[in-house]
PDB file of C-alpha atoms (C1' of nucleotides) in Angstrom:
ATOM      1  CA  MET K  15       6.621  -0.447  -2.267  1.00  0.00           C
ATOM      2  CA  TYR K  16       3.757   0.995  -0.277  1.00  0.00           C
ATOM      3  CA  LYS K  17       0.456   2.500  -0.940  1.00  0.00           C
ATOM      4  CA  MET K  18      -0.656   5.284   1.390  1.00  0.00           C
ATOM      5  CA  LYS K  19      -4.202   6.273   1.994  1.00  0.00           C
ATOM      6  CA  THR K  20      -4.722   9.990   1.623  1.00  0.00           C
ATOM      7  CA  SER K  21      -7.396  12.451   1.103  1.00  0.00           C
ATOM      8  CA  MET K  22      -5.231  14.675  -1.038  1.00  0.00           C
ATOM      9  CA  PHE K  23      -5.579  12.688  -4.172  1.00  0.00           C
ATOM     10  CA  PRO K  24      -8.943  11.859  -5.951  1.00  0.00           C
ATOM     11  CA  SER K  25      -7.962   8.235  -6.386  1.00  0.00           C
ATOM     12  CA  GLY K  26      -7.692   7.878  -2.686  1.00  0.00           C
ATOM     13  CA  THR K  27      -4.223   6.432  -2.782  1.00  0.00           C
ATOM     14  CA  TYR K  28      -0.775   7.469  -3.957  1.00  0.00           C
ATOM     15  CA  ARG K  29       2.379   5.533  -4.124  1.00  0.00           C
ATOM     16  CA  VAL K  30       5.184   5.801  -1.709  1.00  0.00           C
ATOM     17  CA  PHE K  31       8.551   4.177  -2.503  1.00  0.00           C
ATOM     18  CA  SER K  32      11.098   2.717  -0.088  1.00  0.00           C
ATOM     19  CA  SER K  33      14.783   3.195  -0.906  1.00  0.00           C
ATOM     20  CA  ARG K  34      14.790  -0.456  -1.946  1.00  0.00           C
ATOM     21  CA  ALA K  35      12.125   0.159  -4.612  1.00  0.00           C
ATOM     22  CA  VAL K  36      13.867   3.344  -5.712  1.00  0.00           C
ATOM     23  CA  ARG K  37      17.084   1.441  -6.126  1.00  0.00           C
ATOM     24  CA  ALA K  38      15.383  -1.175  -8.198  1.00  0.00           C
ATOM     25  CA  LEU K  39      13.731   1.434 -10.420  1.00  0.00           C
ATOM     26  CA  THR K  40      16.612   3.870 -10.854  1.00  0.00           C
ATOM     27  CA  LYS K  41      19.660   1.640 -10.575  1.00  0.00           C
ATOM     28  CA  LEU K  42      21.103   4.090  -8.044  1.00  0.00           C
ATOM     29  CA  THR K  43      23.015   2.631  -5.095  1.00  0.00           C
ATOM     30  CA  ALA K  44      21.966   2.847  -1.497  1.00  0.00           C
ATOM     31  CA  ARG K  45      25.066   4.888  -0.827  1.00  0.00           C
ATOM     32  CA  GLN K  46      24.121   7.370  -3.550  1.00  0.00           C
ATOM     33  CA  LEU K  47      20.635   7.807  -2.213  1.00  0.00           C
ATOM     34  CA  GLN K  48      22.084   8.342   1.267  1.00  0.00           C
ATOM     35  CA  TYR K  49      24.665  10.841  -0.019  1.00  0.00           C
ATOM     36  CA  TRP K  50      22.171  12.831  -2.116  1.00  0.00           C
ATOM     37  CA  ASP K  51      19.870  12.969   0.923  1.00  0.00           C
ATOM     38  CA  GLU K  52      22.733  14.009   3.304  1.00  0.00           C
ATOM     39  CA  THR K  53      23.886  16.753   0.938  1.00  0.00           C
ATOM     40  CA  GLY K  54      20.328  17.996   0.297  1.00  0.00           C
ATOM     41  CA  PHE K  55      20.509  17.309  -3.461  1.00  0.00           C
ATOM     42  CA  LEU K  56      17.460  15.076  -3.582  1.00  0.00           C
ATOM     43  CA  ARG K  57      15.686  14.308  -0.353  1.00  0.00           C
ATOM     44  CA  PRO K  58      12.776  11.880   0.246  1.00  0.00           C
ATOM     45  CA  SER K  59       9.739  14.183   0.716  1.00  0.00           C
ATOM     46  CA  ILE K  60       7.450  11.647   2.440  1.00  0.00           C
ATOM     47  CA  SER K  61       9.751  10.624   5.296  1.00  0.00           C
ATOM     48  CA  THR K  62      13.368  11.353   5.976  1.00  0.00           C
ATOM     49  CA  ARG K  63      15.641   9.202   8.086  1.00  0.00           C
ATOM     50  CA  LYS K  64      15.104   9.518  11.849  1.00  0.00           C
ATOM     51  CA  GLY K  65      17.881   7.372  13.152  1.00  0.00           C
ATOM     52  CA  ARG K  66      19.038   3.949  12.380  1.00  0.00           C
ATOM     53  CA  GLY K  67      16.437   1.439  11.266  1.00  0.00           C
ATOM     54  CA  THR K  68      13.904   3.952  10.030  1.00  0.00           C
ATOM     55  CA  LEU K  69      12.781   4.121   6.428  1.00  0.00           C
ATOM     56  CA  ARG K  70      13.362   6.741   3.772  1.00  0.00           C
ATOM     57  CA  LEU K  71      10.107   7.112   1.840  1.00  0.00           C
ATOM     58  CA  TYR K  72      10.002   8.845  -1.576  1.00  0.00           C
ATOM     59  CA  SER K  73       7.089  10.119  -3.346  1.00  0.00           C
ATOM     60  CA  PHE K  74       6.447   9.399  -7.052  1.00  0.00           C
ATOM     61  CA  ARG K  75       7.714  12.915  -7.889  1.00  0.00           C
ATOM     62  CA  ASP K  76      10.864  12.209  -5.917  1.00  0.00           C
ATOM     63  CA  LEU K  77      11.196   8.992  -7.878  1.00  0.00           C
ATOM     64  CA  VAL K  78      10.923  10.758 -11.191  1.00  0.00           C
ATOM     65  CA  ALA K  79      13.488  13.411 -10.107  1.00  0.00           C
ATOM     66  CA  LEU K  80      15.850  10.588  -9.015  1.00  0.00           C
ATOM     67  CA  LYS K  81      15.362   8.737 -12.270  1.00  0.00           C
ATOM     68  CA  VAL K  82      16.095  11.823 -14.291  1.00  0.00           C
ATOM     69  CA  ALA K  83      19.151  12.559 -12.137  1.00  0.00           C
ATOM     70  CA  ALA K  84      20.402   9.003 -12.473  1.00  0.00           C
ATOM     71  CA  GLU K  85      20.205   9.269 -16.312  1.00  0.00           C
ATOM     72  CA  LEU K  86      21.887  12.699 -16.407  1.00  0.00           C
ATOM     73  CA  ARG K  87      24.497  11.528 -13.936  1.00  0.00           C
ATOM     74  CA  GLY K  88      25.751   9.147 -16.575  1.00  0.00           C
ATOM     75  CA  THR K  89      27.248  12.114 -18.472  1.00  0.00           C
ATOM     76  CA  LEU K  90      27.261  15.047 -16.125  1.00  0.00           C
ATOM     77  CA  PRO K  91      29.066  15.798 -12.858  1.00  0.00           C
ATOM     78  CA  LEU K  92      26.849  16.039  -9.776  1.00  0.00           C
ATOM     79  CA  GLN K  93      27.900  19.675  -9.320  1.00  0.00           C
ATOM     80  CA  THR K  94      26.318  20.623 -12.618  1.00  0.00           C
ATOM     81  CA  LEU K  95      23.082  18.876 -11.609  1.00  0.00           C
ATOM     82  CA  ARG K  96      23.153  20.694  -8.281  1.00  0.00           C
ATOM     83  CA  ARG K  97      23.451  24.023 -10.010  1.00  0.00           C
ATOM     84  CA  LEU K  98      20.604  23.195 -12.369  1.00  0.00           C
ATOM     85  CA  VAL K  99      18.303  22.175  -9.544  1.00  0.00           C
ATOM     86  CA  ALA K 100      19.217  25.213  -7.496  1.00  0.00           C
ATOM     87  CA  TYR K 101      18.582  27.479 -10.460  1.00  0.00           C
ATOM     88  CA  PHE K 102      15.091  26.114 -11.098  1.00  0.00           C
ATOM     89  CA  GLN K 103      14.256  26.084  -7.447  1.00  0.00           C
ATOM     90  CA  LYS K 104      14.755  29.846  -7.501  1.00  0.00           C
ATOM     91  CA  LEU K 105      11.991  29.938 -10.100  1.00  0.00           C
ATOM     92  CA  ASP K 106       9.756  28.171  -7.592  1.00  0.00           C
ATOM     93  CA  TYR K 107      10.045  24.710  -8.970  1.00  0.00           C
ATOM     94  CA  THR K 108      10.120  22.500  -5.832  1.00  0.00           C
ATOM     95  CA  SER K 109      11.305  19.416  -7.800  1.00  0.00           C
ATOM     96  CA  PRO K 110      12.663  20.639 -11.122  1.00  0.00           C
ATOM     97  CA  LEU K 111      14.039  17.358 -12.321  1.00  0.00           C
ATOM     98  CA  ALA K 112      10.514  15.965 -12.225  1.00  0.00           C
ATOM     99  CA  GLN K 113       8.725  19.019 -13.520  1.00  0.00           C
ATOM    100  CA  VAL K 114      10.814  20.772 -16.103  1.00  0.00           C
ATOM    101  CA  HIS K 115      11.619  19.742 -19.636  1.00  0.00           C
ATOM    102  CA  PHE K 116      14.821  21.666 -20.218  1.00  0.00           C
ATOM    103  CA  TRP K 117      17.778  21.841 -22.552  1.00  0.00           C
ATOM    104  CA  VAL K 118      20.686  24.042 -23.353  1.00  0.00           C
ATOM    105  CA  GLY K 119      21.705  25.805 -26.502  1.00  0.00           C
ATOM    106  CA  ARG K 120      24.480  28.400 -26.961  1.00  0.00           C
ATOM    107  CA  GLY K 121      25.058  28.702 -23.224  1.00  0.00           C
ATOM    108  CA  LYS K 122      21.388  29.479 -22.474  1.00  0.00           C
ATOM    109  CA  VAL K 123      18.991  27.271 -20.560  1.00  0.00           C
ATOM    110  CA  TYR K 124      15.608  26.787 -22.216  1.00  0.00           C
ATOM    111  CA  PHE K 125      12.649  25.165 -20.526  1.00  0.00           C
ATOM    112  CA  ARG K 126       9.042  24.446 -21.344  1.00  0.00           C
ATOM    113  CA  GLU K 127       6.281  25.690 -19.095  1.00  0.00           C
ATOM    114  CA  ALA K 128       2.611  25.058 -19.739  1.00  0.00           C
ATOM    115  CA  GLY K 129       3.354  24.162 -23.353  1.00  0.00           C
ATOM    116  CA  VAL K 130       5.359  27.305 -24.014  1.00  0.00           C
ATOM    117  CA  THR K 131       9.124  27.315 -24.538  1.00  0.00           C
ATOM    118  CA  ARG K 132      10.856  30.010 -22.522  1.00  0.00           C
ATOM    119  CA  GLU K 133      14.363  31.141 -22.057  1.00  0.00           C
ATOM    120  CA  ALA K 134      15.706  31.220 -18.560  1.00  0.00           C
ATOM    121  CA  HIS K 135      17.380  34.497 -17.905  1.00  0.00           C
ATOM    122  CA  ARG K 136      20.895  34.482 -16.566  1.00  0.00           C
ATOM    123  CA  PRO K 137      21.141  30.743 -16.316  1.00  0.00           C
ATOM    124  CA  GLU K 138      24.382  30.858 -14.240  1.00  0.00           C
ATOM    125  CA  GLN K 139      26.872  28.546 -15.928  1.00  0.00           C
ATOM    126  CA  SER K 140      24.622  25.469 -16.118  1.00  0.00           C
ATOM    127  CA  LEU K 141      25.544  23.591 -19.241  1.00  0.00           C
ATOM    128  CA  ILE K 142      23.399  20.667 -20.029  1.00  0.00           C
ATOM    129  CA  GLU K 143      24.178  18.750 -23.224  1.00  0.00           C
ATOM    130  CA  GLY K 144      21.116  17.158 -24.626  1.00  0.00           C
ATOM    131  CA  THR K 145      17.520  17.055 -23.263  1.00  0.00           C
ATOM    132  CA  VAL K 146      15.582  15.111 -20.770  1.00  0.00           C
ATOM    133  CA  GLN K 147      12.149  13.899 -21.898  1.00  0.00           C
ATOM    134  CA  ILE K 148      10.138  13.883 -18.640  1.00  0.00           C
ATOM    135  CA  ARG K 149       7.200  12.354 -20.421  1.00  0.00           C
ATOM    136  CA  GLU K 150       9.412   9.372 -21.588  1.00  0.00           C
ATOM    137  CA  VAL K 151      10.838   8.942 -18.100  1.00  0.00           C
ATOM    138  CA  LEU K 152       7.255   8.972 -16.668  1.00  0.00           C
ATOM    139  CA  ALA K 153       6.128   6.307 -19.206  1.00  0.00           C
ATOM    140  CA  ASP K 154       9.230   4.174 -18.602  1.00  0.00           C
ATOM    141  CA  LEU K 155       8.738   4.304 -14.837  1.00  0.00           C
ATOM    142  CA  SER K 156       5.024   3.468 -15.103  1.00  0.00           C
ATOM    143  CA  ARG K 157       5.942   0.450 -17.217  1.00  0.00           C
ATOM    144  CA  GLN K 158       8.543  -0.724 -14.675  1.00  0.00           C
ATOM    145  CA  ILE K 159       6.125  -0.215 -11.799  1.00  0.00           C
ATOM    146  CA  ASP K 160       3.451  -2.162 -13.595  1.00  0.00           C
ATOM    147  CA  ARG K 161       5.915  -4.911 -14.153  1.00  0.00           C
ATOM    148  CA  LEU K 162       6.812  -4.974 -10.440  1.00  0.00           C
ATOM    149  CA  ASP K 163       3.113  -5.012  -9.582  1.00  0.00           C
ATOM    150  CA  ALA K 164       2.072  -7.639 -12.082  1.00  0.00           C
ATOM    151  CA  ARG K 165       0.435 -10.522 -10.319  1.00  0.00           C
ATOM    152  CA  THR K 166       1.412 -14.062 -11.080  1.00  0.00           C
ATOM    153  CA  PRO K 167      -1.720 -16.120 -10.395  1.00  0.00           C
ATOM    154  CA  GLY K 168      -1.199 -19.045  -8.050  1.00  0.00           C
ATOM    155  CA  ARG K 169       1.759 -17.558  -6.203  1.00  0.00           C
ATOM    156  CA  ILE K 170       1.870 -17.298  -2.412  1.00  0.00           C
ATOM    157  CA  GLU K 171       4.093 -14.735  -0.628  1.00  0.00           C
ATOM    158  CA  ARG K 172       4.798 -13.126   2.698  1.00  0.00           C
ATOM    159  CA  ARG K 173       5.434  -9.415   2.713  1.00  0.00           C
ATOM    160  CA  ARG K 174       6.786  -7.242   5.430  1.00  0.00           C
ATOM    161  CA  GLY K 175       3.985  -4.932   6.568  1.00  0.00           C
ATOM    162  CA  VAL K 176       1.181  -6.886   4.875  1.00  0.00           C
ATOM    163  CA  MET K 177      -1.118  -8.787   7.269  1.00  0.00           C
ATOM    164  CA  SER K 178       1.577  -9.084   9.812  1.00  0.00           C
ATOM    165  CA  GLY K 179       3.695 -11.065   7.425  1.00  0.00           C
ATOM    166  CA  LYS K 180       1.237 -13.888   7.201  1.00  0.00           C
ATOM    167  CA  PRO K 181       1.090 -15.847   3.908  1.00  0.00           C
ATOM    168  CA  VAL K 182      -1.152 -14.063   1.317  1.00  0.00           C
ATOM    169  CA  ILE K 183      -2.019 -14.493  -2.320  1.00  0.00           C
ATOM    170  CA  ALA K 184       0.811 -12.691  -4.104  1.00  0.00           C
ATOM    171  CA  GLY K 185       0.040  -9.065  -4.837  1.00  0.00           C
ATOM    172  CA  THR K 186      -2.986  -9.014  -2.622  1.00  0.00           C
ATOM    173  CA  ARG K 187      -3.713  -8.768   1.090  1.00  0.00           C
ATOM    174  CA  ILE K 188      -5.813 -11.923   1.186  1.00  0.00           C
ATOM    175  CA  PRO K 189      -4.418 -14.435   3.657  1.00  0.00           C
ATOM    176  CA  THR K 190      -4.311 -18.069   2.486  1.00  0.00           C
ATOM    177  CA  ALA K 191      -5.738 -18.955   5.823  1.00  0.00           C
ATOM    178  CA  SER K 192      -8.967 -17.083   4.997  1.00  0.00           C
ATOM    179  CA  ILE K 193      -9.349 -19.068   1.746  1.00  0.00           C
ATOM    180  CA  TRP K 194      -8.655 -22.262   3.606  1.00  0.00           C
ATOM    181  CA  ARG K 195     -11.259 -21.544   6.256  1.00  0.00           C
ATOM    182  CA  GLN K 196     -13.879 -20.970   3.608  1.00  0.00           C
ATOM    183  CA  VAL K 197     -13.047 -24.124   1.738  1.00  0.00           C
ATOM    184  CA  LYS K 198     -13.177 -26.032   5.017  1.00  0.00           C
ATOM    185  CA  GLU K 199     -16.635 -24.659   5.662  1.00  0.00           C
ATOM    186  CA  GLY K 200     -17.722 -26.320   2.401  1.00  0.00           C
ATOM    187  CA  LEU K 201     -17.488 -23.498  -0.117  1.00  0.00           C
ATOM    188  CA  ASP K 202     -16.046 -24.489  -3.507  1.00  0.00           C
ATOM    189  CA  ALA K 203     -13.559 -22.344  -5.470  1.00  0.00           C
ATOM    190  CA  ASP K 204     -16.336 -20.458  -7.420  1.00  0.00           C
ATOM    191  CA  ASP K 205     -18.089 -19.578  -4.190  1.00  0.00           C
ATOM    192  CA  VAL K 206     -14.845 -18.214  -2.673  1.00  0.00           C
ATOM    193  CA  ARG K 207     -14.157 -16.202  -5.733  1.00  0.00           C
ATOM    194  CA  LYS K 208     -17.567 -14.435  -5.406  1.00  0.00           C
ATOM    195  CA  GLY K 209     -16.084 -12.993  -2.198  1.00  0.00           C
ATOM    196  CA  TYR K 210     -12.751 -12.133  -3.855  1.00  0.00           C
ATOM    197  CA  PRO K 211     -13.532 -11.220  -7.477  1.00  0.00           C
ATOM    198  CA  GLY K 212      -9.897 -10.418  -8.237  1.00  0.00           C
ATOM    199  CA  LEU K 213      -8.691 -13.989  -7.577  1.00  0.00           C
ATOM    200  CA  THR K 214      -8.370 -16.692 -10.106  1.00  0.00           C
ATOM    201  CA  ARG K 215      -9.152 -20.393  -9.790  1.00  0.00           C
ATOM    202  CA  LYS K 216      -5.327 -20.916  -9.694  1.00  0.00           C
ATOM    203  CA  ASP K 217      -5.025 -18.576  -6.701  1.00  0.00           C
ATOM    204  CA  ILE K 218      -7.691 -20.526  -4.718  1.00  0.00           C
ATOM    205  CA  ASP K 219      -6.078 -23.863  -5.539  1.00  0.00           C
ATOM    206  CA  ALA K 220      -2.640 -22.597  -4.645  1.00  0.00           C
ATOM    207  CA  ALA K 221      -3.865 -21.221  -1.312  1.00  0.00           C
ATOM    208  CA  VAL K 222      -5.590 -24.469  -0.410  1.00  0.00           C
ATOM    209  CA  ALA K 223      -2.575 -26.538  -1.442  1.00  0.00           C
ATOM    210  CA  PHE K 224      -0.254 -24.238   0.547  1.00  0.00           C
ATOM    211  CA  GLU K 225      -2.351 -24.509   3.751  1.00  0.00           C
ATOM    212  CA  LYS K 226      -2.601 -28.260   3.394  1.00  0.00           C
ATOM    213  CA  ARG K 227       1.189 -28.535   3.136  1.00  0.00           C
ATOM    214  CA  THR K 228       1.955 -26.243   6.035  1.00  0.00           C
ATOM    215  CA  ARG K 229      -0.645 -27.735   8.228  1.00  0.00           C
ATOM    216  CA  ALA K 230       0.601 -31.292   7.466  1.00  0.00           C
ATOM    217  CA  SER K 231       4.188 -30.358   8.141  1.00  0.00           C
ATOM    218  CA  ARG K 232       3.239 -28.603  11.397  1.00  0.00           C
ATOM    219  CA  ARG K 233       1.510 -31.814  12.616  1.00  0.00           C
ATOM    220  CA  THR K 234       4.549 -33.968  11.852  1.00  0.00           C
ATOM    221  CA  ALA K 235       6.903 -31.457  13.401  1.00  0.00           C
TER     222      ALA K 235
ATOM    223  C1'  DA M 285      -5.783 -24.440  19.149  1.00  0.00           C
ATOM    224  C1'  DC M 286      -4.560 -20.223  20.863  1.00  0.00           C
ATOM    225  C1'  DT M 287      -1.822 -16.634  23.295  1.00  0.00           C
ATOM    226  C1'  DC M 288       2.271 -14.639  24.867  1.00  0.00           C
ATOM    227  C1'  DG M 289       7.004 -13.264  25.391  1.00  0.00           C
ATOM    228  C1'  DA M 290      11.817 -13.890  24.281  1.00  0.00           C
ATOM    229  C1'  DA M 291      15.181 -14.681  20.863  1.00  0.00           C
ATOM    230  C1'  DA M 292      16.567 -14.748  16.117  1.00  0.00           C
ATOM    231  C1'  DT M 293      16.409 -12.824  11.742  1.00  0.00           C
ATOM    232  C1'  DC M 294      15.767  -9.367   8.221  1.00  0.00           C
ATOM    233  C1'  DG M 295      15.968  -5.134   5.801  1.00  0.00           C
ATOM    234  C1'  DG M 296      17.337  -0.845   6.381  1.00  0.00           C
ATOM    235  C1'  DT M 297      20.355   3.270   8.031  1.00  0.00           C
ATOM    236  C1'  DA M 298      24.694   5.434  10.281  1.00  0.00           C
ATOM    237  C1'  DC M 299      29.310   5.889  10.362  1.00  0.00           C
ATOM    238  C1'  DG M 300      34.135   5.705   9.490  1.00  0.00           C
ATOM    239  C1'  DC M 301      37.688   4.778   6.429  1.00  0.00           C
ATOM    240  C1'  DG M 302      39.569   4.349   1.811  1.00  0.00           C
ATOM    241  C1'  DT M 303      40.051   5.919  -2.916  1.00  0.00           C
ATOM    242  C1'  DA M 304      39.809   7.673  -7.717  1.00  0.00           C
TER     243       DA M 304
ATOM    244  C1'  DT E 256      34.073  15.467  -4.155  1.00  0.00           C
ATOM    245  C1'  DA E 257      31.378  11.430  -4.745  1.00  0.00           C
ATOM    246  C1'  DC E 258      31.008   7.644  -3.744  1.00  0.00           C
ATOM    247  C1'  DG E 259      32.268   1.982  -2.422  1.00  0.00           C
ATOM    248  C1'  DC E 260      32.712  -1.031   1.405  1.00  0.00           C
ATOM    249  C1'  DG E 261      32.604  -3.131   5.941  1.00  0.00           C
ATOM    250  C1'  DT E 262      30.731  -3.007  10.302  1.00  0.00           C
ATOM    251  C1'  DA E 263      27.681  -1.464  14.022  1.00  0.00           C
ATOM    252  C1'  DC E 264      23.327  -0.488  15.081  1.00  0.00           C
ATOM    253  C1'  DC E 265      17.989  -0.052  14.907  1.00  0.00           C
ATOM    254  C1'  DG E 266      13.213  -1.349  14.575  1.00  0.00           C
ATOM    255  C1'  DA E 267       9.933  -4.504  12.656  1.00  0.00           C
ATOM    256  C1'  DT E 268       8.920  -9.087  11.754  1.00  0.00           C
ATOM    257  C1'  DT E 269       9.253 -14.048  12.282  1.00  0.00           C
ATOM    258  C1'  DT E 270      10.081 -18.083  14.825  1.00  0.00           C
ATOM    259  C1'  DC E 271       9.797 -20.890  18.614  1.00  0.00           C
ATOM    260  C1'  DG E 272       8.844 -22.796  23.039  1.00  0.00           C
ATOM    261  C1'  DA E 273       5.981 -22.678  27.131  1.00  0.00           C
ATOM    262  C1'  DG E 274       1.740 -22.064  29.313  1.00  0.00           C
ATOM    263  C1'  DT E 275      -3.383 -22.236  29.195  1.00  0.00           C
TER     264       DT E 275
END
DNA sequence: ACTCGAAATCGGTACGCGTA
DNA sequence: TACGCGTACCGATTTCGAGT
């Protein structure tokens, strides 16, 4: 999972999801994501494939749409979902599955817009049984993402794309080597934490222990 | 201890074939 | 049509050895 800097959002960052993260969060398969992209059903809006080895990057809205599609896909054929998406796109919804709360009754599609329930005129033959609660999907996804993000204090990890893959405190971009350097210069754990308020005592100890271990094994090797 | 470059590895996509 | 599966391929990252 990536965070991208952008000036478009007040918070300064927004989330970008690799296909790996999307798979973890939606339970869709890699082949499904590829097929849905190929056929234009649900495409990654941040970055599409540009040859082998490049990443598909999905926005949060893409993720919500995929999650909704994955849930609907359990009971509906893809063709029906395609028709539904195409129908709402005609109404200028760029990502209907992530934007529209819709349901069907007596052959008519209803949807909610700005808090007002409206009837979609001439809803082709889209027949959706049941409803999709976008708000619940959003809450559910947020919980899952929080769980993925949750830091376990005292854990060291290497992550692709983070500090050139060097060992860092899990969930951060703080290299264990930086902690080690400061401790070697005579700072104690509390001093180090002043520089990194987010870290716990356990993080500092783990980083120091990790560096001691790797440096010792490098010497003996 | 540090730097550099080559090789190995990893995580991902592309593609073709098979199938329900 | 809507994938699953196996294999080839790609680009980024990691590892490792040699040189300084």
